[in-house]
XYZ file of C-alpha atoms in Angstrom:
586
model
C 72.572 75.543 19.907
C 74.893 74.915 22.697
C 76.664 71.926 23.575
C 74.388 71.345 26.501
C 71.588 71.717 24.518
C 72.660 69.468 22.125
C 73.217 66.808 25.067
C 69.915 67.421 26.545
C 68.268 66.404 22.882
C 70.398 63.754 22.235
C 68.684 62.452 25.683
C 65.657 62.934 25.113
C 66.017 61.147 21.464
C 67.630 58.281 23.537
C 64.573 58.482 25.582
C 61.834 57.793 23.111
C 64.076 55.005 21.250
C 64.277 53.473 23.981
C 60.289 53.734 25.328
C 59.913 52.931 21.654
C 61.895 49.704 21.751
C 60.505 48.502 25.257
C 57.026 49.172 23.928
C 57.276 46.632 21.132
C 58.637 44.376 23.459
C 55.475 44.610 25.786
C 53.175 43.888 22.784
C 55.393 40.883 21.454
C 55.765 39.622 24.948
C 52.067 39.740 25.827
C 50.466 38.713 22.415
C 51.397 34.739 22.466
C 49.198 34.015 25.418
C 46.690 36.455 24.024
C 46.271 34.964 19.964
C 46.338 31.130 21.759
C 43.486 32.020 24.362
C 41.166 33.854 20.753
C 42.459 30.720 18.976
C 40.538 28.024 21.358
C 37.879 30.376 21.564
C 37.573 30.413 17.874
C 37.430 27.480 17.701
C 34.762 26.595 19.887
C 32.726 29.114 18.320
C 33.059 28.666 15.002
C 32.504 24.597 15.106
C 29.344 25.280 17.896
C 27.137 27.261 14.846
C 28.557 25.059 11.795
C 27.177 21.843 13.730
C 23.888 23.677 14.285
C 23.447 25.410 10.867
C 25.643 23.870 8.620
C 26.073 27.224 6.770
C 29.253 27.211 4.427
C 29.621 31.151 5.720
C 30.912 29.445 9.110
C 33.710 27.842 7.254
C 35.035 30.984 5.586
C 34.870 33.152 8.689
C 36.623 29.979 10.596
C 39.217 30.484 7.712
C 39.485 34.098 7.589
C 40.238 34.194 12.131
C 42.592 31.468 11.770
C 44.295 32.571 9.069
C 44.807 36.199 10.603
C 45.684 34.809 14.360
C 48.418 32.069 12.072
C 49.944 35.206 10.990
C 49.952 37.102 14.771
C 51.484 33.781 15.774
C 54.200 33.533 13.114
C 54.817 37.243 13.736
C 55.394 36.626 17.270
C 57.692 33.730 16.872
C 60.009 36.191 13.888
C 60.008 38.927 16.495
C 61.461 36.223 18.896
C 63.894 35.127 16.440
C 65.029 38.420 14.807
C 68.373 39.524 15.739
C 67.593 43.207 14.302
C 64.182 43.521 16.422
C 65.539 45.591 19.045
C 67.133 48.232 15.984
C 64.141 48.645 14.139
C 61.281 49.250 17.108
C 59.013 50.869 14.330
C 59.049 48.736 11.808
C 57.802 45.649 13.843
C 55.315 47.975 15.855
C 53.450 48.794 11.966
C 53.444 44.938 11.406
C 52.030 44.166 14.857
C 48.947 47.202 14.097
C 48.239 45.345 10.771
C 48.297 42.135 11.999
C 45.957 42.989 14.908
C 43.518 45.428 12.732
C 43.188 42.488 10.312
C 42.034 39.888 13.810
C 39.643 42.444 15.328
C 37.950 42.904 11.936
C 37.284 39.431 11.356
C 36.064 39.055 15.119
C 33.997 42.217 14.317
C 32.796 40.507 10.838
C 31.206 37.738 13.772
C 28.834 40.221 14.712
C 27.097 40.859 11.381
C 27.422 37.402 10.638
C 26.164 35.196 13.531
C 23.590 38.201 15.175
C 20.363 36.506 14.256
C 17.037 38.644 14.222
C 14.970 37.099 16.839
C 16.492 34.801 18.387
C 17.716 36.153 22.003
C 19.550 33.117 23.500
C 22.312 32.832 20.174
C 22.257 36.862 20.480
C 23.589 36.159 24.176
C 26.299 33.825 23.391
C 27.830 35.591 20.183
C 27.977 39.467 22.271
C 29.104 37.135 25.372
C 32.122 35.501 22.724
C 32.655 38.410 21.294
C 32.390 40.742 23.986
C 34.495 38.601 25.692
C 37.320 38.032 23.644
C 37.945 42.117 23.114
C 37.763 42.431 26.867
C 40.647 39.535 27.233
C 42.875 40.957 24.483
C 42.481 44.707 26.254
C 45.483 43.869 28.390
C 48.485 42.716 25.979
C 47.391 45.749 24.188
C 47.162 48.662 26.995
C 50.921 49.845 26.079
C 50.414 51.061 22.734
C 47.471 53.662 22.069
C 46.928 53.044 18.879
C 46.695 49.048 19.153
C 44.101 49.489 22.028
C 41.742 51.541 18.945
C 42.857 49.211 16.558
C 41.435 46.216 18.694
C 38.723 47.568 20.616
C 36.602 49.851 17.987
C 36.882 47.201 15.090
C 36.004 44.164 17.742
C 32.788 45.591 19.907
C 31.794 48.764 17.665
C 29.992 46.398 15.237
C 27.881 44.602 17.905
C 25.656 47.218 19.089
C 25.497 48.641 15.330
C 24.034 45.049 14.392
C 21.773 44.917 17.227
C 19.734 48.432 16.262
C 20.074 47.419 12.627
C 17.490 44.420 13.888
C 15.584 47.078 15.801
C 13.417 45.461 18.668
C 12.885 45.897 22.099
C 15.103 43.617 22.926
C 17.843 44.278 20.659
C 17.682 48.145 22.024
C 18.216 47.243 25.320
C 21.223 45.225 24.331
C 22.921 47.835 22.627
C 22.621 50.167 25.074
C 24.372 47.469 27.546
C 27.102 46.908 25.002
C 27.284 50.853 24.345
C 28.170 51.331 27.573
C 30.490 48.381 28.000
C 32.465 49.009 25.301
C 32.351 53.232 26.628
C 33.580 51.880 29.893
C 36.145 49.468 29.098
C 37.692 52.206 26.902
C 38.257 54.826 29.363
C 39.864 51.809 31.708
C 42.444 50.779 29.178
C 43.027 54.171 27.996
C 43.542 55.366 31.404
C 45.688 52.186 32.101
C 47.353 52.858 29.064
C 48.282 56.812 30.875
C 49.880 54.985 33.768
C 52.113 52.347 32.014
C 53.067 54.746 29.517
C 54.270 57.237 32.229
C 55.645 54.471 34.171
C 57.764 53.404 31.575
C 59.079 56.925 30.338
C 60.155 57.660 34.123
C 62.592 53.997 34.106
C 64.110 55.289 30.959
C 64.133 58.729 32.315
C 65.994 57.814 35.960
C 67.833 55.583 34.068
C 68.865 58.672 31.990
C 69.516 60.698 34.625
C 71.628 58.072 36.308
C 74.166 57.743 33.784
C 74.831 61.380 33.598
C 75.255 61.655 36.742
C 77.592 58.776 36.318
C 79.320 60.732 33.676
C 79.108 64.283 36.177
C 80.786 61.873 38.729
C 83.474 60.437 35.899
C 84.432 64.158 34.734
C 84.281 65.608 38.261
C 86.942 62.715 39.405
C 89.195 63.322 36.303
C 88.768 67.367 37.051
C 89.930 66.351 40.835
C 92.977 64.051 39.235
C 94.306 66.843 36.519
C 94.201 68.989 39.577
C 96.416 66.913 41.835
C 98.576 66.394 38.704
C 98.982 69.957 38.091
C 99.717 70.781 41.508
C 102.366 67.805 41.822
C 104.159 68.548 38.911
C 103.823 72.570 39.621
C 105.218 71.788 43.264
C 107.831 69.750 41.982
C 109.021 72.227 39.814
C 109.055 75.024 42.056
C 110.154 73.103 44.966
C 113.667 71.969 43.506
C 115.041 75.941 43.119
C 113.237 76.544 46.373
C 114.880 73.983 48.243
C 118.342 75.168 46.568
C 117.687 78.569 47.623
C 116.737 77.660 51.192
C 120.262 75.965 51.538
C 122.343 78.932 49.667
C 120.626 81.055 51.862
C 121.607 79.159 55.416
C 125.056 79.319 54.262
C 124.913 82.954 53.366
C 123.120 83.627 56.586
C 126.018 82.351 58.737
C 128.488 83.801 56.507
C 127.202 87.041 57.208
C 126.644 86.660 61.036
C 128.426 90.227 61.299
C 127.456 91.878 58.377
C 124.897 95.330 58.225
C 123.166 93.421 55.648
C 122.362 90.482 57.657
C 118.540 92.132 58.399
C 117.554 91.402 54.080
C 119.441 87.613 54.747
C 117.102 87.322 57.921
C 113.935 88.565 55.865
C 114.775 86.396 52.660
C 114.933 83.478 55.253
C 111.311 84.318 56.570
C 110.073 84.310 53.038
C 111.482 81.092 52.682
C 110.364 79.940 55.481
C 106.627 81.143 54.591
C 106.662 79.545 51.052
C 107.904 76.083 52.781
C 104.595 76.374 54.625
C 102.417 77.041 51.404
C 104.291 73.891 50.341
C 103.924 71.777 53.194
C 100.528 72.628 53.437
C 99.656 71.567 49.488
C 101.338 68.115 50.947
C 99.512 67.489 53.234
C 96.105 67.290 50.996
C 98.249 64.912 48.336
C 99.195 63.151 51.293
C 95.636 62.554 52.333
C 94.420 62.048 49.177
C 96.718 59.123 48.495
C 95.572 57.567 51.351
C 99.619 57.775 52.390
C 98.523 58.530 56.050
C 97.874 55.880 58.453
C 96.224 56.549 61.682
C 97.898 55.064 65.100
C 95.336 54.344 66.929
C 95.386 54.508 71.128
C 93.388 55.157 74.271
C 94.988 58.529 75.793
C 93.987 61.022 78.193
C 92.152 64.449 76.587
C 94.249 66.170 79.210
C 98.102 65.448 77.507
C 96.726 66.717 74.601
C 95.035 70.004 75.502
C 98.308 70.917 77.777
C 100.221 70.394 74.468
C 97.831 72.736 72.608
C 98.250 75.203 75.551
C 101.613 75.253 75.645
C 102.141 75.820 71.310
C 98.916 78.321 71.136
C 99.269 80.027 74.619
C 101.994 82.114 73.834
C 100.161 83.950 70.785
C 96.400 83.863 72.217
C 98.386 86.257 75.043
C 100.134 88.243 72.264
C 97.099 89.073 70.689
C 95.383 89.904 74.126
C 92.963 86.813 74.130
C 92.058 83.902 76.157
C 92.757 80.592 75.247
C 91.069 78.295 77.912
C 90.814 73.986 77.981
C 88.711 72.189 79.696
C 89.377 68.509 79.616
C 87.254 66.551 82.418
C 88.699 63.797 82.785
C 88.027 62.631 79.664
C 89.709 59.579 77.564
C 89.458 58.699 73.940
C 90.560 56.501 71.519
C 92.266 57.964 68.018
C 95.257 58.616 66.986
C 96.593 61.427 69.305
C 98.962 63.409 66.654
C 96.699 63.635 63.962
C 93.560 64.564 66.568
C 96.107 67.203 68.104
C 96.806 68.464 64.357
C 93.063 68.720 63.723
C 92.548 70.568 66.989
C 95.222 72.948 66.353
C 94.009 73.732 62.946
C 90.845 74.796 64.767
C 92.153 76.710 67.642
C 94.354 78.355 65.249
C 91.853 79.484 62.946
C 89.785 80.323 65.861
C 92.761 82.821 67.322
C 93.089 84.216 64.122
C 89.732 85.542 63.329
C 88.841 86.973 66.853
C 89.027 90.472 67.999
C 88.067 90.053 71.453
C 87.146 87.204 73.522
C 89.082 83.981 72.696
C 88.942 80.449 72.230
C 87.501 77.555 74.543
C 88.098 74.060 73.414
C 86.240 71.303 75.745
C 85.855 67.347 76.045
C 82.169 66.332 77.444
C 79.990 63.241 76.744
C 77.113 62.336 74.921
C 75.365 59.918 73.703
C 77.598 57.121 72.801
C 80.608 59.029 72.515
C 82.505 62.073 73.769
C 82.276 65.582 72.079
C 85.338 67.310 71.617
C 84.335 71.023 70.747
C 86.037 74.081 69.989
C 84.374 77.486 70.248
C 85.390 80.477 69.516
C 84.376 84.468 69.808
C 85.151 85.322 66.080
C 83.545 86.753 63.194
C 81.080 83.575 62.307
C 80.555 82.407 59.386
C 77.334 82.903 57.039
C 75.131 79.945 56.891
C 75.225 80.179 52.948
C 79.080 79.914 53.314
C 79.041 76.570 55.890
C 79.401 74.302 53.011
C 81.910 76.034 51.294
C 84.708 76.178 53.686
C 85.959 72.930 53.939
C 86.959 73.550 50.038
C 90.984 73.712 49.537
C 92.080 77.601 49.541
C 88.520 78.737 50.284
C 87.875 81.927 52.786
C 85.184 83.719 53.961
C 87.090 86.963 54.999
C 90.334 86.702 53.110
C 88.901 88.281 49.324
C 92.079 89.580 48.837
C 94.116 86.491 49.492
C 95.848 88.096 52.486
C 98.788 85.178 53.361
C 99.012 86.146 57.248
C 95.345 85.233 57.657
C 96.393 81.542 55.763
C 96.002 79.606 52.479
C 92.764 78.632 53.603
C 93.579 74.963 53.077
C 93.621 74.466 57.272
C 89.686 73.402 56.984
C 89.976 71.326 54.477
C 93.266 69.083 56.195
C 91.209 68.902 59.271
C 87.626 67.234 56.851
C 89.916 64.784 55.371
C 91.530 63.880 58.800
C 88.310 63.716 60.467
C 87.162 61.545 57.603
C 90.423 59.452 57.795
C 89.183 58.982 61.743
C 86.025 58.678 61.123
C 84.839 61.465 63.724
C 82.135 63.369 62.704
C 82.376 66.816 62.204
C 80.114 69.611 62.692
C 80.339 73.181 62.225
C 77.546 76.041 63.460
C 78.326 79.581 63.536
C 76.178 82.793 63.647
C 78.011 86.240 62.124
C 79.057 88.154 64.647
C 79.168 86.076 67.441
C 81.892 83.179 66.723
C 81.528 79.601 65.278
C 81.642 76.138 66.656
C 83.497 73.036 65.526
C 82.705 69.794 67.462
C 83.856 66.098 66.981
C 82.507 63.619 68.262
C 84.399 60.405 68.883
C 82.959 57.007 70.129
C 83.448 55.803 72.936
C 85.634 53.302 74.278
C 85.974 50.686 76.652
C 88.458 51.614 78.777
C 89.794 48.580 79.927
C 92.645 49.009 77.265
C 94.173 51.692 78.762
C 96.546 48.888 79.791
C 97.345 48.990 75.825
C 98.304 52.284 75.715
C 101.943 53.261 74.889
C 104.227 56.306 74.263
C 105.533 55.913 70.427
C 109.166 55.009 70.472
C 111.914 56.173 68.349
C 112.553 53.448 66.230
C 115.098 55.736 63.560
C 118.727 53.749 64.036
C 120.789 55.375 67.188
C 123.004 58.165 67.141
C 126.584 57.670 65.764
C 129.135 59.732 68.332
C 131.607 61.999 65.519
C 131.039 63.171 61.861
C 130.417 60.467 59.937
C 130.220 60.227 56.028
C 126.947 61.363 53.481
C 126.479 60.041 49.727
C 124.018 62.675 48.626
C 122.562 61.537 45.283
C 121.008 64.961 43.563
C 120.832 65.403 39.754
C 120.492 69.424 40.229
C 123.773 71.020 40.557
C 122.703 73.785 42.300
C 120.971 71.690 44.880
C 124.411 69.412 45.250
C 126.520 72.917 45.912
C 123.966 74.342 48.243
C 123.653 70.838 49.852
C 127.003 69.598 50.108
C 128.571 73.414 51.397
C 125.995 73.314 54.275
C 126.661 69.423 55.646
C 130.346 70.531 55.235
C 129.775 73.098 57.483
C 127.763 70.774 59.442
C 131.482 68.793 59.702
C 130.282 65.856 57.709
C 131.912 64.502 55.174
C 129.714 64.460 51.743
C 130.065 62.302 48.673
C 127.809 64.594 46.102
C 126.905 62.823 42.939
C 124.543 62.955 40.431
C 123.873 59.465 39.176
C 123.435 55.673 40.491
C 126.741 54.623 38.611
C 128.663 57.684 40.057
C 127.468 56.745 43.855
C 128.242 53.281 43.363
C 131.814 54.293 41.968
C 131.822 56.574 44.991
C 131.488 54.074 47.722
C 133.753 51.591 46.269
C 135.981 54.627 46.540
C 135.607 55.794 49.375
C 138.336 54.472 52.030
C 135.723 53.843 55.003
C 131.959 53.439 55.494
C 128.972 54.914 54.371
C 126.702 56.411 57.080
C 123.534 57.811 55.072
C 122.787 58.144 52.018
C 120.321 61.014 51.042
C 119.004 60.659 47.405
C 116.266 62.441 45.498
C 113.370 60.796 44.904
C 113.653 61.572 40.538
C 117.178 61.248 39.124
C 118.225 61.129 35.336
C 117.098 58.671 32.928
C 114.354 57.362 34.482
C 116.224 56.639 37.901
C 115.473 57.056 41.358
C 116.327 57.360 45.007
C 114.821 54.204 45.645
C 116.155 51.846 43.709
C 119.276 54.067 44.135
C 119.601 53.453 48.063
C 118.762 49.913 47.449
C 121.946 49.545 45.289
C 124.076 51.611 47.685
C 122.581 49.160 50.153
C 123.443 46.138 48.325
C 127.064 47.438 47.786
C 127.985 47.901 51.398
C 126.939 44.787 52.652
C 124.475 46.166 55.505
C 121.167 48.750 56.023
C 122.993 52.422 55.282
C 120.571 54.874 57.026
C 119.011 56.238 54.485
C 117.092 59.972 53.689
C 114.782 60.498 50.942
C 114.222 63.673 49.422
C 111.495 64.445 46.664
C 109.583 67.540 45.533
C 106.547 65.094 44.504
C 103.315 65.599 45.932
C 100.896 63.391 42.925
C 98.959 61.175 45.453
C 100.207 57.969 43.627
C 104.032 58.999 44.304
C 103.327 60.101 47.491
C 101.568 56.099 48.169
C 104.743 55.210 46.590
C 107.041 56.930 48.800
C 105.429 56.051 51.957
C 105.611 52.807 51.057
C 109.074 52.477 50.746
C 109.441 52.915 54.373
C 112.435 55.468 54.209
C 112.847 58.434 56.189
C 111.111 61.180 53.722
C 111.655 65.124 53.640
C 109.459 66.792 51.204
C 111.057 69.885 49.181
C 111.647 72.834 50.024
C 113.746 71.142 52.988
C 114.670 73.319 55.918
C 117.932 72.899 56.927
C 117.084 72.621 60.709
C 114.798 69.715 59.709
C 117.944 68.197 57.705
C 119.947 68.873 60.680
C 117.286 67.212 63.497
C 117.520 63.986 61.046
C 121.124 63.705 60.849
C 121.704 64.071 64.474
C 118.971 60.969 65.434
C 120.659 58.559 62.566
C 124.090 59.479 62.533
């Protein structure tokens, strides 16, 4: 038997323990009301024919019904009191049957007992006591099928028996009426007894089905968390030669400015270049995850940001012989403009890269509270089977064989989390053949604040005229060589170091100030570039710029990292990106 299978009975086990258990409860709940309502009536009736006949029989029955409703009672009250009731369902349902058989028996013994022969009027009032008192107990006993036979049958089954055993004309007619009493009060209970009974399977059933669903949710949450573990720490570990290798190889490649082999240094550049992206791109879904991104939120023009799009994707819709058209109208919007521009360019990128012929139109119109920000394209669609799928990481429809000029297929799923981060709905149609549509839609705003609405400033410290002097923390050699030979170049002077202890030493050392520190994020022995830059910090006396390298991508290190509020450059670095830093902070 499989595991599932094993899972599925273990349910269903659960299942009727636990109808089981709420079951009893039902019957022990209901019965006090029940045995105090037959006691009074017992009473009544027993002391009405003893003051009439004075017949010693009265006494014993009296003695025999209160005797077996003392013991429902004192049952009820050790059910109440029992700390193992609720573990042993079955053993205190068999006490409750005897209990009750032993009650309807002696209210059936009434029947043979009190029935007289001709006398219609006391014939009236015991089948209207008995009669009566099965009908009342019917409902704290409609849960369990077997109690509602146990009571009814041994209660009412006597009274029409008794009535044709003193045949007479009368008598007939009065069995017949409590023939079909008892007939129809059966089928009610029984059928009531159906609809509780499936009532209360379903609660334990959903409730069932809840918790694994709870549990689907638990393991599908720690499957997503092992993932972004295993794809920080496999990023990490690649990134740290990669970003070595992407400094050895700027060196080289200006080294060999005149050499014949300077096409393979050119090439191994490229390939650098294109893992960086794969990198990058694995980021930016940690990033997101972590909730590390913050949106900026503004009222700005549609129009700045479609000619910005036009101007980046322009160029390569004409290389590849489309169109690429915008159509603004005027429009104005509130979101944060760079990560609305990255979600658009994800879109018209994708969209230039899966059309033959035709192009790409991406529009601003209104509707109803809200503009629609759509981008349409001419391109191979997408089947509707497929629709949910590709907002997946690394999922595409055409790229089977994993083709890396047509992507990583991660684009889509950057631009759900954004739009999610936003909180723009997105919506996707798309018919094979004939191209695909994304829209957005973004609500509307009231534009009186475009008075509020700014240009981001550079707020990274100004530029420093002259080469100035680096403490570059890095417990890789290799990264520390490639590093340090390219800032050289660069006409910086660098500090290299491996440890918090040696850059400390370092700067006390060194005969004039420090300008930036760079540190990785993960040093030896548990330190880091944090805590690191806060020392260095400390020693000089004032804020050192400060750069923060790290190959981590785990969403809680990235959180981490972004809080820190340091200038961060994720692994593989680029050494034009190194470069742009150092010019704007030093």
């Amino acid at each position: 038997m499989h595991a599932s299978e094993l899972s599925l009975a273990d349910a269903g086990e659960d299942i009727d323990r636990g109808v089981a258990r709420a079951a009893v409860e039902w019957l022990y709940g209901h019965g006090m009301a029940a045995v105090l309502v037959a006691s009074a009536i017992a009473l009544v009736f027993w002391v009405t024919f003893y003051r009439q006949s004075h017949d010693n029989h009265v006494l014993v029955w009296a003695g025999l019904i209160h005797a077996g409703l003392a013991v429902q009672l004192g049952l009820l009250v050790g059910f109440r009191r029992a700390k193992s009731a609720h573990r042993e369902p079955s053993v205190w349902m068999r006490r409750y049957r005897a209990a009750l058989l032993c009650v309807s028996m002696v209210w059936g013994l009434a029947a043979w007992m009190f029935l007289p022969e001709d006398d219609l009027a006391q014939t009236a009032i015991v089948l209207l006591v008995v009669l009566g008192v099965a009908v009342s107990g019917i409902a704290s006993v409609a849960i369990d099928r077997p109690s509602i036979y146990l009571w009814v049958l041994p209660t009412m089954v006597p009274v029409p028996i008794v009535l044709l055993w003193n045949f007479s004309t009368a008598n007939l007619g009065l069995a017949v009426f409590a023939t079909l009493f008892i007939l129809i009060n059966l089928i009610s209970v029984v059928r009531q007894n159906q609809v509780l009974s499936a009532t209360l399977r379903a609660q334990f059933e959903n409730a069932a089905l809840v918790q694994r669903l709870n549990l689907q949710v638990d393991l599908t949450a720690a499957a997503s968390r092992d993932k972004s573990r295993f794809l920080a720490a496999a990023s990490h570990d690649l990134r740290q030669p990669l970003h070595a290798l992407s400094f050895f190889g700027s060196t080289l490649e200006k080294r060999m400015a005149s050499s014949p082999d300077l096409p393979l240094i050119y090439n191994m550049m490229r390939s650098i270049e294109a893992l960086d992206k794969s990198f990058n791109a694995i980021l930016d879904v940690s990033k997101l995850d972590a909730q590390a991104v913050e949106p900026h939120w503004q009222l700005f023009p549609v129009r700045d940001l479609f000619r910005r799009l036009q101007m980046s994707f322009g160029g390569q819709a004409e290389e590849a012989g489309l169109q690429l058209r915008f159509k603004a109208g005027g429009k104005i919007v509130y979101s944060d403009p760079q990560l609305l521009e990255r979600t658009l360019a994800n879109l018209v990128q994708n969209g230039l890269r899966y059309c033959a012929t035709g192009g790409v139109l991406v529009l601003a119109r209104n509707c109803k509270g809200g503009i629609n920000i759509e981008v349409w394209d001419t391109g191979i669609g997408i089947p509707e089977p497929e629709l949910p799928k590709i907002f997946g990481e690394f999922y595409q429809v055409a790229n089977p064989e994993r083709d890396r000029n047509k992507g990583l297929g991660i684009g889509l799923a950057i631009v759900s989390r954004l739009m999610t981060l936003l909180d723009h709905p997105l919506t996707v149609a798309s018919r094979v053949g004939k191209g695909s549509l994304f829209r957005i839609w973004i609500k509307t705003s009231d534009l009186a604040q475009m008075d509020e609405f700014t240009v981001g400033s550079d707020t990274l410290p100004a530029r420093i005229d002259g080469a100035g002097t680096i403490l570059f923390i890095d417990d890789e050699e290799a990264i520390r060589i490639s590093v340090s030979e390219l800032l050289r170049q660069w006409g910086y002077t660098v500090l290299a170091v491996a440890t918090i202890d040696e850059a400390r030493y370092a700067a006390l050392s060194h005969d004039s100030t420090i300008d930036v520190v760079i540190s990785d994020l993960r040093l030896r022995a548990g330190e880091d570039g944090i805590r690191a830059i806060a020392q260095i910090r400390e020693l000089c006396g004032y804020t050192v710029p400060a750069v923060l390298v790290t190959g981590d991508t785990a969403p809680d290190q990235v959180q981490r990292i972004h809080e820190s509020g340091h200038i961060v450059l994720f692994k593989p670095v680029q050494p034009k990106d190194l470069y742009a830093v150092l010019k704007r902070i030093v």
